[in-house]
Short mmCIF file of C-alpha atoms in Angstrom, two decimals:
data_model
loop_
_atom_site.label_atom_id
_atom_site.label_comp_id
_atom_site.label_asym_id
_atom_site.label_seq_id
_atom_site.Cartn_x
_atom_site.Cartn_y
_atom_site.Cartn_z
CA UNK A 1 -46.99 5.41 143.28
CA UNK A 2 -50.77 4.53 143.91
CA UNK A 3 -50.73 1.71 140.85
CA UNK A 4 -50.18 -0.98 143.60
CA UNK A 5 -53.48 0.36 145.23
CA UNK A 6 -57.35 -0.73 144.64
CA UNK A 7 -60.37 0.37 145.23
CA UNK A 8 -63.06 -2.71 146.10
CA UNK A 9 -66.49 -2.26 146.40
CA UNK A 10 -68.82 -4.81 147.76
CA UNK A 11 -72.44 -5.37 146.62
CA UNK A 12 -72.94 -1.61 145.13
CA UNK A 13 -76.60 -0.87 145.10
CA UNK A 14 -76.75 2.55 143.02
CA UNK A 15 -74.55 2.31 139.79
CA UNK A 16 -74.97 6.29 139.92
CA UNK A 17 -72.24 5.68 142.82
CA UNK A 18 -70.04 3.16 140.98
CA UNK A 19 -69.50 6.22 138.68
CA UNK A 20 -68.92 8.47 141.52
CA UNK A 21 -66.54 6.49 142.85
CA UNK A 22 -64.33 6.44 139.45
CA UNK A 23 -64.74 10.13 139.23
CA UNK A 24 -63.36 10.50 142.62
CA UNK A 25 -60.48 8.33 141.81
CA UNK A 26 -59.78 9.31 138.58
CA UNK A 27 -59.19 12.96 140.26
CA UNK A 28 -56.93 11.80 142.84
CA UNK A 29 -54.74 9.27 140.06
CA UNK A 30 -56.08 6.14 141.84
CA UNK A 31 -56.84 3.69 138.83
CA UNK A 32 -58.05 0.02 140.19
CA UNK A 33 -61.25 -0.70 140.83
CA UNK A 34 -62.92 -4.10 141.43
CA UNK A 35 -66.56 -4.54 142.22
CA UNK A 36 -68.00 -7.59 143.92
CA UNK A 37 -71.17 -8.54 142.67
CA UNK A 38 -72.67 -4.78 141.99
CA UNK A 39 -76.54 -4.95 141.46
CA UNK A 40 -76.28 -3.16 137.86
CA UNK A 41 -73.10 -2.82 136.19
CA UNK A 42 -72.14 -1.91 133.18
CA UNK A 43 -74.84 1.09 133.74
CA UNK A 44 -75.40 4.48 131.62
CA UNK A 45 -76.20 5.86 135.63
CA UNK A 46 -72.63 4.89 136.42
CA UNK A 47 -70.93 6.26 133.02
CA UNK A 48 -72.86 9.36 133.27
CA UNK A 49 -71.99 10.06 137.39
CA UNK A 50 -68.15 9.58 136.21
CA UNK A 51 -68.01 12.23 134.42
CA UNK A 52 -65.50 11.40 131.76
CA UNK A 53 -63.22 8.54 134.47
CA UNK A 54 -64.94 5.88 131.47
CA UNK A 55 -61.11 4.16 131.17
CA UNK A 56 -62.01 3.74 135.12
CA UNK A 57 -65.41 2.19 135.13
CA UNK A 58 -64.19 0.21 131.75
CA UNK A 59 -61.23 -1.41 132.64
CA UNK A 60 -63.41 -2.45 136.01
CA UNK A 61 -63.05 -6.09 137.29
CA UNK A 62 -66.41 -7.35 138.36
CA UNK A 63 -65.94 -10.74 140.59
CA UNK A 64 -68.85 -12.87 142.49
CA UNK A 65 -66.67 -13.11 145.76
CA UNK A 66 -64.38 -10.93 148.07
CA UNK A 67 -62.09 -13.33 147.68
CA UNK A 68 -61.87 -12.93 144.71
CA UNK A 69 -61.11 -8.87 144.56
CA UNK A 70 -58.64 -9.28 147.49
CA UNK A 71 -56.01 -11.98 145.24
CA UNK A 72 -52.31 -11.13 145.29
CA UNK A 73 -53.43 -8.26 148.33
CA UNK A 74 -50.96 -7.90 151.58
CA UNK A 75 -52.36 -5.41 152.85
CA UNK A 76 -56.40 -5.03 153.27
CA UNK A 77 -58.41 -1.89 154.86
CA UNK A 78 -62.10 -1.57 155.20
CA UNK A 79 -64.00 0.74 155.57
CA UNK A 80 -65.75 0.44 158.99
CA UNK A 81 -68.19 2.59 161.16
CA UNK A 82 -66.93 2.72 164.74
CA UNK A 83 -68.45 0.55 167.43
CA UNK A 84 -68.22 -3.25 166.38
CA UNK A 85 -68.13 -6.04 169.42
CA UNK A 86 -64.86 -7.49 168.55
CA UNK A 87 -62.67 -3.99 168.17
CA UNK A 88 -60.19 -3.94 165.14
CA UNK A 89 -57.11 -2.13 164.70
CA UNK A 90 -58.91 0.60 163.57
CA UNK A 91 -57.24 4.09 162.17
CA UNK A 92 -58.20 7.43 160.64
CA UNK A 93 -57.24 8.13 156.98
CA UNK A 94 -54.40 10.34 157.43
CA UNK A 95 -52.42 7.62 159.75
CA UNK A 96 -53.64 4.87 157.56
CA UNK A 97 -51.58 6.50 154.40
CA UNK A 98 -48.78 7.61 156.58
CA UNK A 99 -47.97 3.74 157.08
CA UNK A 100 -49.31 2.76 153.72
CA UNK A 101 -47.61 5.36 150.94
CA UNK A 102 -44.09 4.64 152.20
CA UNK A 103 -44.32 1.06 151.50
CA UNK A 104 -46.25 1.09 148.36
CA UNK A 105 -43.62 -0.83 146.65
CA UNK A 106 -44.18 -3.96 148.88
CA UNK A 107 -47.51 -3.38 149.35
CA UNK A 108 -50.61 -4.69 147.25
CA UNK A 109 -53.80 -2.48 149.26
CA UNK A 110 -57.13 -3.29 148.87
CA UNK A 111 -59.75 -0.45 149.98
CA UNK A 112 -62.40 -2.21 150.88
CA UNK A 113 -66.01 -0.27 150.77
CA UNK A 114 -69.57 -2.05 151.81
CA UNK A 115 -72.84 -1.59 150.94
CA UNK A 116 -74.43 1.76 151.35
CA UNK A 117 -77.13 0.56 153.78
CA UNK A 118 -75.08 -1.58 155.94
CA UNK A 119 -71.75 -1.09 154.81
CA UNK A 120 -69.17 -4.30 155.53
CA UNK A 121 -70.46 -7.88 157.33
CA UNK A 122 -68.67 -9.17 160.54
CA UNK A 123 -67.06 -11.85 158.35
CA UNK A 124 -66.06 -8.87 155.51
CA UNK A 125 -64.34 -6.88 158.49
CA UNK A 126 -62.21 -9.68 159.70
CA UNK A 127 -60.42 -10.14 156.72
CA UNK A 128 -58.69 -6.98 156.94
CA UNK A 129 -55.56 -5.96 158.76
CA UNK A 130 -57.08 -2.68 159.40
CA UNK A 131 -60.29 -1.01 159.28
CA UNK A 132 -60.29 2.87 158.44
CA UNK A 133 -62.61 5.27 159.92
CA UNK A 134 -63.60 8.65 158.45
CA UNK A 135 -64.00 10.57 161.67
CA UNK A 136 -67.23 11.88 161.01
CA UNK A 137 -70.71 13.80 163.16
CA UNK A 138 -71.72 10.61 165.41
CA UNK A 139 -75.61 11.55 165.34
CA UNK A 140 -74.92 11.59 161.09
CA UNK A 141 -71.67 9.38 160.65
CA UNK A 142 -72.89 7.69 157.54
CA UNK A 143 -71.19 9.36 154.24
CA UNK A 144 -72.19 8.55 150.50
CA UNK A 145 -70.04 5.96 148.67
CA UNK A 146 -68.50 8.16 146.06
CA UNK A 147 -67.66 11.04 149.02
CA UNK A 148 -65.50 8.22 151.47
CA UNK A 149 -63.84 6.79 148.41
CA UNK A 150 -62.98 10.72 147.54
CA UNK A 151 -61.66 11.41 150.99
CA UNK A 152 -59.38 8.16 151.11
CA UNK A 153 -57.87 8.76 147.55
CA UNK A 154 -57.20 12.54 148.20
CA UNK A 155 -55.43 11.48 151.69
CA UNK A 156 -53.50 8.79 149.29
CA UNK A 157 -52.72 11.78 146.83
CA UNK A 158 -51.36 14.52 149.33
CA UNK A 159 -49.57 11.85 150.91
CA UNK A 160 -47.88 11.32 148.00
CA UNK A 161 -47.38 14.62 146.99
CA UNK A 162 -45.47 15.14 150.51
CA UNK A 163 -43.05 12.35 150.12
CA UNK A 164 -42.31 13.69 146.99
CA UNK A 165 -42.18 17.32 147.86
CA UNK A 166 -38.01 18.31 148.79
CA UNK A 167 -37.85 19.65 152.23
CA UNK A 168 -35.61 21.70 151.44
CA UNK A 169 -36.93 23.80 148.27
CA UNK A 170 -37.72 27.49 149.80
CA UNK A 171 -41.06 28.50 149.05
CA UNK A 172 -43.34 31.53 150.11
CA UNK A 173 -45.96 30.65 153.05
CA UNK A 174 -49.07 29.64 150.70
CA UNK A 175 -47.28 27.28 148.83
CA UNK A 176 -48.03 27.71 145.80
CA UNK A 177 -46.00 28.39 142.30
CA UNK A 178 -45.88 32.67 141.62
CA UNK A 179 -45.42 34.20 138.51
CA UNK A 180 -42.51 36.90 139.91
CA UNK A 181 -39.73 35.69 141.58
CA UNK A 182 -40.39 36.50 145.22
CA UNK A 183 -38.78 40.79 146.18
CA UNK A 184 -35.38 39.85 148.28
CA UNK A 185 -34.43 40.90 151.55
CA UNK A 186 -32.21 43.79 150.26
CA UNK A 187 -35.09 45.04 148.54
CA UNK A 188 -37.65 44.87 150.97
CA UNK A 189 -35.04 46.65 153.03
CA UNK A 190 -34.79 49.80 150.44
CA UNK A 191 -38.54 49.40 150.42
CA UNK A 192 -38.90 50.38 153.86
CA UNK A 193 -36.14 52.75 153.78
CA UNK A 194 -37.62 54.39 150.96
CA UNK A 195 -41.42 54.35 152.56
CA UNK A 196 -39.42 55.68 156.20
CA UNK A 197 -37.49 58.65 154.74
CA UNK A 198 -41.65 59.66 152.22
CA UNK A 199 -43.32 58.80 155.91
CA UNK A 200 -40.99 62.17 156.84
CA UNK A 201 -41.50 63.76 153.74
CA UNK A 202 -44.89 64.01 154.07
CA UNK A 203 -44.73 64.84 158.00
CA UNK A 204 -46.73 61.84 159.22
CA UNK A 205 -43.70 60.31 160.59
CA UNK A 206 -41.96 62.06 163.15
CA UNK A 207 -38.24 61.16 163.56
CA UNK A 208 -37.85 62.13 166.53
CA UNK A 209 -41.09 60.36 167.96
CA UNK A 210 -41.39 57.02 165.16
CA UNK A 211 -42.91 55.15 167.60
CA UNK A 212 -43.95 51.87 166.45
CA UNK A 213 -44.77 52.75 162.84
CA UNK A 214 -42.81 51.51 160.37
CA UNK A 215 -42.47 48.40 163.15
CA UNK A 216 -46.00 47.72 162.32
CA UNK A 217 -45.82 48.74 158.37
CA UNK A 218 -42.88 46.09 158.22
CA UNK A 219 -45.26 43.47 159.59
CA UNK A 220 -48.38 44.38 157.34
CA UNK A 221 -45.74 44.32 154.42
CA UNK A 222 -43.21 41.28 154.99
CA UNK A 223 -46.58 38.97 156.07
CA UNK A 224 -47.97 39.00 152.07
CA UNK A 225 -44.40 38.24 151.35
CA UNK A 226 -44.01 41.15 147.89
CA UNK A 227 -42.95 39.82 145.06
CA UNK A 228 -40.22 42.36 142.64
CA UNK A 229 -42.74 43.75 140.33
CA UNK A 230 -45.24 44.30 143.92
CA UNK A 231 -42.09 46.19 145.33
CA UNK A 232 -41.26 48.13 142.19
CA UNK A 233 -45.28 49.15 142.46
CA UNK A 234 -44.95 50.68 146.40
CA UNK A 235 -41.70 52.04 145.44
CA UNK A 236 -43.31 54.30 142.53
CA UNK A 237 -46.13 55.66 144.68
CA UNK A 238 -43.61 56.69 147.01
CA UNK A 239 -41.32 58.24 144.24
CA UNK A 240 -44.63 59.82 142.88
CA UNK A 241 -45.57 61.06 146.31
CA UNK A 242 -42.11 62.75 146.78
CA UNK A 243 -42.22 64.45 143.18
CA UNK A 244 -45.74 66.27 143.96
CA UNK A 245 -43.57 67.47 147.44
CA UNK A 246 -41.01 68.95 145.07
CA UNK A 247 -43.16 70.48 143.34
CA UNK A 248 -45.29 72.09 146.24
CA UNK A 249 -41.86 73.59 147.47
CA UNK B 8 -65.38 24.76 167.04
CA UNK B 9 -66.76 24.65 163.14
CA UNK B 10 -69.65 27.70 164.13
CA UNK B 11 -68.06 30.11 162.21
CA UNK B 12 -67.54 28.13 159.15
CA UNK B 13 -69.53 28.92 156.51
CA UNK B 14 -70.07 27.26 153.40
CA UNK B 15 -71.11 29.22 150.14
CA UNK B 16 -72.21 27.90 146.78
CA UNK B 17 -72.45 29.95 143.87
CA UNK B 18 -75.01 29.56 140.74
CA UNK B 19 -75.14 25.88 141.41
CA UNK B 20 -77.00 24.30 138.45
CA UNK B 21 -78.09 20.91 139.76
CA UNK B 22 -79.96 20.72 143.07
CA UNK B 23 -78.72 17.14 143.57
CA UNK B 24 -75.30 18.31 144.57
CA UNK B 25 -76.66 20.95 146.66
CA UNK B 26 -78.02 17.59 148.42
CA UNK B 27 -74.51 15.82 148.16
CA UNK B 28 -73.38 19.18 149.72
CA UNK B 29 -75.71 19.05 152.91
CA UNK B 30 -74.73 15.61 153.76
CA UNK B 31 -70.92 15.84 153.54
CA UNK B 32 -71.32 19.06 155.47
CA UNK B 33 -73.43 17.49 158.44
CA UNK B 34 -71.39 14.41 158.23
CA UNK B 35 -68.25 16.40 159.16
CA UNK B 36 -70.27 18.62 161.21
CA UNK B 37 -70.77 21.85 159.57
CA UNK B 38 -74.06 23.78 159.46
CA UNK B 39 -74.07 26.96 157.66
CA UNK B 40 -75.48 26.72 154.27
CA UNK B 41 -75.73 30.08 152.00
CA UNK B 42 -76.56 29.41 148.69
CA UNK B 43 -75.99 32.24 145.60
CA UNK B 44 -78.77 32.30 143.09
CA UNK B 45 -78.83 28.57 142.81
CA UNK B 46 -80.80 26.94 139.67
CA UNK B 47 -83.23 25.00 141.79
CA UNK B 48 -83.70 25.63 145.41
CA UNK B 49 -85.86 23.86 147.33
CA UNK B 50 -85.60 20.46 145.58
CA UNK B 51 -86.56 16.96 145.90
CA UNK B 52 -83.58 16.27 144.15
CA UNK B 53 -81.83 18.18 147.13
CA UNK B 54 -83.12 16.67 149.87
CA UNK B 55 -82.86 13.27 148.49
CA UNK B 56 -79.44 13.34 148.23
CA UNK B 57 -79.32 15.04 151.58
CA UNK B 58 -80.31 11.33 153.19
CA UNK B 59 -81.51 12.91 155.88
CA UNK B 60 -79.56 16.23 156.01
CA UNK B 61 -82.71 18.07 155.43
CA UNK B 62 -81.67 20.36 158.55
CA UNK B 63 -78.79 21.94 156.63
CA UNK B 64 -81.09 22.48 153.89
CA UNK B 65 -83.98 24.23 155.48
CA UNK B 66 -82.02 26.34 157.62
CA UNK B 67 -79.86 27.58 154.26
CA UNK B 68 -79.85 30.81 153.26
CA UNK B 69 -80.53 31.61 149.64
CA UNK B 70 -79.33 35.70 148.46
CA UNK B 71 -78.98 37.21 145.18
CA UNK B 72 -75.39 38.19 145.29
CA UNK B 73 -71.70 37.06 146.22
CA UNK B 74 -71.70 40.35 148.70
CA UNK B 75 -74.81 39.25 150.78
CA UNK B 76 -73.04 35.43 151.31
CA UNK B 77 -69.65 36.92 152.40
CA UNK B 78 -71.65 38.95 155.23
CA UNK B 79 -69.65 39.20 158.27
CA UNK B 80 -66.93 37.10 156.63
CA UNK B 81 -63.17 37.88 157.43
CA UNK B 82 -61.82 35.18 156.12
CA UNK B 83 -63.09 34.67 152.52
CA UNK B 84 -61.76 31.14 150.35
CA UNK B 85 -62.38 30.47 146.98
CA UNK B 86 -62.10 27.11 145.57
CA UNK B 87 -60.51 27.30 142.32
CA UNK B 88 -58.09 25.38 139.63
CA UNK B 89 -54.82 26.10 139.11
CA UNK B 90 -53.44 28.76 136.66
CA UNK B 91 -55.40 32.00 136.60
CA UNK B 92 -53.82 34.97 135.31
CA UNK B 93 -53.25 36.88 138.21
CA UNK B 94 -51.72 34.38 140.83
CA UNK B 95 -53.35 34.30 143.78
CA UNK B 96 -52.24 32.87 147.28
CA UNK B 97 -52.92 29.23 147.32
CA UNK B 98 -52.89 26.76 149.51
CA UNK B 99 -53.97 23.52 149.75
CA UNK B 100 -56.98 22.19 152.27
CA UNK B 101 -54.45 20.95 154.62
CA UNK B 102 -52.39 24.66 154.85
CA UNK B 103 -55.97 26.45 154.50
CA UNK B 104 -57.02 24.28 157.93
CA UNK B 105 -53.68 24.63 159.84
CA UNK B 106 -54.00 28.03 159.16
CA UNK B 107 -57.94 28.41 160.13
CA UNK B 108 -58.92 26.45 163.20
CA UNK B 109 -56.27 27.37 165.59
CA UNK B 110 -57.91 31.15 165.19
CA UNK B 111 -61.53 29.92 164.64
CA UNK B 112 -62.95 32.17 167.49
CA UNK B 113 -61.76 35.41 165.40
CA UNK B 114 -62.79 34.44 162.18
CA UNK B 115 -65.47 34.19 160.13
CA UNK B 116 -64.67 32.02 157.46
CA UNK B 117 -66.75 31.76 153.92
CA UNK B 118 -65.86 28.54 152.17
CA UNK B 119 -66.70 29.66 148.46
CA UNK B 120 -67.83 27.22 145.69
CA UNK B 121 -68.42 28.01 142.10
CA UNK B 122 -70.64 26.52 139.01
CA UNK B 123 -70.05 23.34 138.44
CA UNK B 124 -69.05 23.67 134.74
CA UNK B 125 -66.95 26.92 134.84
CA UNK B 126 -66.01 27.58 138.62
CA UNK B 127 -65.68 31.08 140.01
CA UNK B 128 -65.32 33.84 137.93
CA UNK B 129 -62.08 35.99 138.55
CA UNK B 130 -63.80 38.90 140.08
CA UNK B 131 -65.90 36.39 142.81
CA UNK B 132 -61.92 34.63 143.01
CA UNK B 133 -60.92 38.24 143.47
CA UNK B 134 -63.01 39.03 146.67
CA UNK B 135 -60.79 35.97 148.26
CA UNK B 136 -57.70 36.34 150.84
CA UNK B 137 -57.14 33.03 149.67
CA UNK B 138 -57.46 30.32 147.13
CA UNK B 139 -57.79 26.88 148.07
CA UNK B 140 -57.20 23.99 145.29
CA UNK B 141 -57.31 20.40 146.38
CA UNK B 142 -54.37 18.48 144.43
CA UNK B 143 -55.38 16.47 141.78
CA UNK B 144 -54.56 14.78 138.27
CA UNK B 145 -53.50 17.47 136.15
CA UNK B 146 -55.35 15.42 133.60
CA UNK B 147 -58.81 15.02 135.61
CA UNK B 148 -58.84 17.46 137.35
CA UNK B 149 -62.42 18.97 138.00
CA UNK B 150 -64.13 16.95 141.58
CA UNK B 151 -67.65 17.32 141.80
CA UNK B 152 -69.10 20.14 143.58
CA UNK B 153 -70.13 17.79 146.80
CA UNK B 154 -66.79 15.76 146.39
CA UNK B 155 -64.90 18.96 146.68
CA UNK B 156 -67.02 20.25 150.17
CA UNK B 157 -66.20 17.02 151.43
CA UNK B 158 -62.60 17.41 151.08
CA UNK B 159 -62.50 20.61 152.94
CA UNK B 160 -65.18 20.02 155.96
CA UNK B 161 -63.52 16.73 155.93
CA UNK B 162 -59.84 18.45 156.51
CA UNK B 163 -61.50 21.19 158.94
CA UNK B 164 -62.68 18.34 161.24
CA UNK B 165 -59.49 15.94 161.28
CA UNK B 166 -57.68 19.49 162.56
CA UNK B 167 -60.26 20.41 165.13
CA UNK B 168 -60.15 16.80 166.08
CA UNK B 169 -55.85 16.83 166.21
CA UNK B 170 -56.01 20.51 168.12
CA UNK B 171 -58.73 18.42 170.48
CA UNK B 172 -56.32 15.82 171.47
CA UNK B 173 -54.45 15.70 174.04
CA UNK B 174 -50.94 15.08 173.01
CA UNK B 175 -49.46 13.20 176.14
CA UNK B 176 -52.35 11.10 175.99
CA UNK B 177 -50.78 7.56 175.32
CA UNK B 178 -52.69 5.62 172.43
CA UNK B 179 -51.76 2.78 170.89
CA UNK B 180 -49.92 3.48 167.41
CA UNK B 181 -53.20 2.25 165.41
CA UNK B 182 -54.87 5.16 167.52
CA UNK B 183 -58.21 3.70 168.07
CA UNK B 184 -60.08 3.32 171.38
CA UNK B 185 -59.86 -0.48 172.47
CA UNK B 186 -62.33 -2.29 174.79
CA UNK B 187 -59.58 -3.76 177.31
CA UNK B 188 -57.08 -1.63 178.75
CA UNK B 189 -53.42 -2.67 176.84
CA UNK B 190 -50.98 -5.19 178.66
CA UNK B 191 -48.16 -3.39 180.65
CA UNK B 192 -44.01 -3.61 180.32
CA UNK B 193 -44.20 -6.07 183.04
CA UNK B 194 -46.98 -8.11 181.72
CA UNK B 195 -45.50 -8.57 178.84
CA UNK B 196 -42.01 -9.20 180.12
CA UNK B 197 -43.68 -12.07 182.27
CA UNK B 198 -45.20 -13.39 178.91
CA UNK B 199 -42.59 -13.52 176.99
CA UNK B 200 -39.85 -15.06 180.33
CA UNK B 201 -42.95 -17.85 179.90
CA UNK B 202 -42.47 -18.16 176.72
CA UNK B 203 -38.94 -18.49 176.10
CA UNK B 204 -39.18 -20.91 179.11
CA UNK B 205 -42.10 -22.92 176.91
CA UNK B 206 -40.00 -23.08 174.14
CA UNK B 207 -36.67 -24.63 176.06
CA UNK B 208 -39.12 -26.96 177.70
CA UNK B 209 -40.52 -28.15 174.01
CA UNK B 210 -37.16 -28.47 172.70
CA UNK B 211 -37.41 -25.44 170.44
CA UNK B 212 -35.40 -23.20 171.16
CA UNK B 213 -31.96 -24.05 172.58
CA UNK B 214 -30.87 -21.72 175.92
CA UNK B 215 -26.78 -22.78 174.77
CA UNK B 216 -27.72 -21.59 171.10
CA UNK B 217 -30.95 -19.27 171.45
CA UNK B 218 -29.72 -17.05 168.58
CA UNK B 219 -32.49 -14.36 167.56
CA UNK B 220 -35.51 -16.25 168.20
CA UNK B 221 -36.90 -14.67 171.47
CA UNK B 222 -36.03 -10.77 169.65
CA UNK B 223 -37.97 -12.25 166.39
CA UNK B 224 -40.58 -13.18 169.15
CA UNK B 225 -41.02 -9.79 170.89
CA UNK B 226 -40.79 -8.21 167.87
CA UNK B 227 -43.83 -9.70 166.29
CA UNK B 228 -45.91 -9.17 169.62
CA UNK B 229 -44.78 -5.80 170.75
CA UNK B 230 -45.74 -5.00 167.11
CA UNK B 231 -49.39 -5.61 167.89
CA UNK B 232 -49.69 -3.92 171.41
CA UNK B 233 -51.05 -6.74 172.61
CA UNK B 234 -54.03 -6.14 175.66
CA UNK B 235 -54.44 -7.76 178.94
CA UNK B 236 -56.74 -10.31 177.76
CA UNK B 237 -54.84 -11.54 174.86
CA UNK B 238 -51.63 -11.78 176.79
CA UNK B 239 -53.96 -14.07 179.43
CA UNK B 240 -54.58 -15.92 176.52
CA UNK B 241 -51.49 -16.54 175.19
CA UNK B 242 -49.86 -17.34 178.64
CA UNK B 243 -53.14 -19.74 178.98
CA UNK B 244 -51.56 -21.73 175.74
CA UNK B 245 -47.95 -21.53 177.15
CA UNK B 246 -49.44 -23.11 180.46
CA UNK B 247 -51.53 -25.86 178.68
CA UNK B 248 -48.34 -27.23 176.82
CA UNK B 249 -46.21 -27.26 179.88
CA UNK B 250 -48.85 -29.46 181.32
CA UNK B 251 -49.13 -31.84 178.42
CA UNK B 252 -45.39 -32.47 178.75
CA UNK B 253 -45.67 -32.85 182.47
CA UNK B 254 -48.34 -35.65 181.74
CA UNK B 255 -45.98 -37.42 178.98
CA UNK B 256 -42.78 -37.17 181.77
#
């Protein structure tokens, strides 16, 4: 879904970045990259930065203009610090991909990035239908090349990886993939049943008096969401702890 | 809001990302530094890349051991891959800062970073309530160590930023802060009753046949949120061709 977007960077004055920048995109599946007049490109600073995203910095288009990097574009962002006399449409990076990722199939985006000193001219700004802005510290605002170019492609990415995600698939709290399938509600249900009636055994839980106790051990226990073999785990402590009662008696 | 924040890197081998490290985290304004048994610490390398982040740096605390970083911590985050052994809760920078900086002012959070070659161990991943792991190509996956900082601080700024704003605030959709206060409903209605009455006078647009042209119209301009002065200007062009065709009647 990103393959209709590229990554433009004008008059590059560190090839150590260039290869940042591929790293960065290479992480986040971003693939395009065009570089207008870069002061020393092909560079071993560049390959060695990258980190292994060669296919990146190889299959590189360098052009001499910005016109050049922005043919068959519809849709071109730069990169822009805030405060410019004639203001621009200008939006943060999560509403930028918001209105970008949906459309990716009409759109051809260019990212457009400046030089590190002085970032994009006037002229450079005004050919884009938006600028982006990385909300950043205004007394320190200025980021390094390769770290903007990371935050817009990971913003591209999880975008992405939302539109793609279904809604409705259930999934525990932290979101991630688990090894166990998640404990049901029945069994959490003899879980606490089991832990109330050993709570007794063991005298600490009054039934006439419970109070707010297993209240508060339901909490503590249905937060971390168990998994089966985590249930199965409390369950034989409590077994165990009833067995050494039998015993005593 | 960002105080209690704490960034931790562990066994880092090359100075120059501890640099990279300082900037992105004063960039997105964080300040706590704690370094484990880095390589090289201080560093020209460092504070080079730092451009100018040399505060972070200097006021960075370097320990011996995991245990002395996490100090005070409640809320301990290890950065890590995907597909340990022992699943772990992960989220994703997003979930981790939804999750963080509405309860900022009871937390101390450790951000923890491993080696750049090998990452954290299990036991350091271990010591974590949670694991964070920034989507990427399943194929590419590793970001440099500064790369990866930047991602999170980035993420915990854009939420302290959203929790900031005030949601009945009315912005224009682009979201930016514009140097002349937008055109109203009425201002705009005016324009475009000028307009349409331009158009009949020019012959254009037919008022026994006006089919969609005046909705094509309002939909292009209400698109842009036009402000006061632009609408001035546009009425000022409406004006100057009813004049012209006064002068040719």
């Amino acid at each position: 879904m990103l393959e209709s977007v590229r990554i433009v960077l004008v008059n590059t004055s560190h090839p150590g970045n260039i290869g940042g920048v591929a790293r960065a995109m290479k992480n986040m599946g971003v693939e395009q990259l065009v570089l207008v007049e870069p002061k020393e490109f092909p560079s071993e600073k560049a390959t060695a930065r990258s980190s292994g995203a060669t296919d990146i910095l190889e299959s590189a288009r360098v052009v001499d203009t910005l016109d050049q990097a922005l043919e068959g574009c519809n849709y071109v962002v730069g990169a822009s610090a805030r405060g410019r006399h004639i203001p621009w449409p200008v939006v943060d990076p999560r509403t930028l991909v918001e209105d970008i990722v949906p459309q990716t199939e009409q759109l051809q985006v260019a990212l457009v990035f400046g030089r590190e000193d002085r970032g994009l001219t006037n002229e450079e700004l005004h050919r884009c239908n938006r600028h982006v802005h990385i909300p950043s510290n205004p007394d320190f605002s200025s980021l390094n090349l390769a770290a903007a170019v990371q935050v817009l492609c990971y913003e591209l990415r999880m975008q992405v990886l939302r539109q793609q995600r279904n809604p409705t698939e259930e999934q525990p709290r932290w979101g991630t993939e688990w090894d166990i399938e998640l404990a049901s509600a029945d069994e959490l249900q003899l879980l606490f049943e089991h832990m109330e009636q050993a709570l007794v055994d063991i005298d600490f839980l009054d039934p006439n008096n419970p109070r707010q106790l297993m209240t508060r051990l339901r909490r503590l226990y249905l937060r971390s969401h168990p998994d089966k073999v985590e249930v199965n785990v409390l369950r034989g402590i409590l077994t165990a702890t009833q067995k050494l009662l039998d015993k005593q008696n």
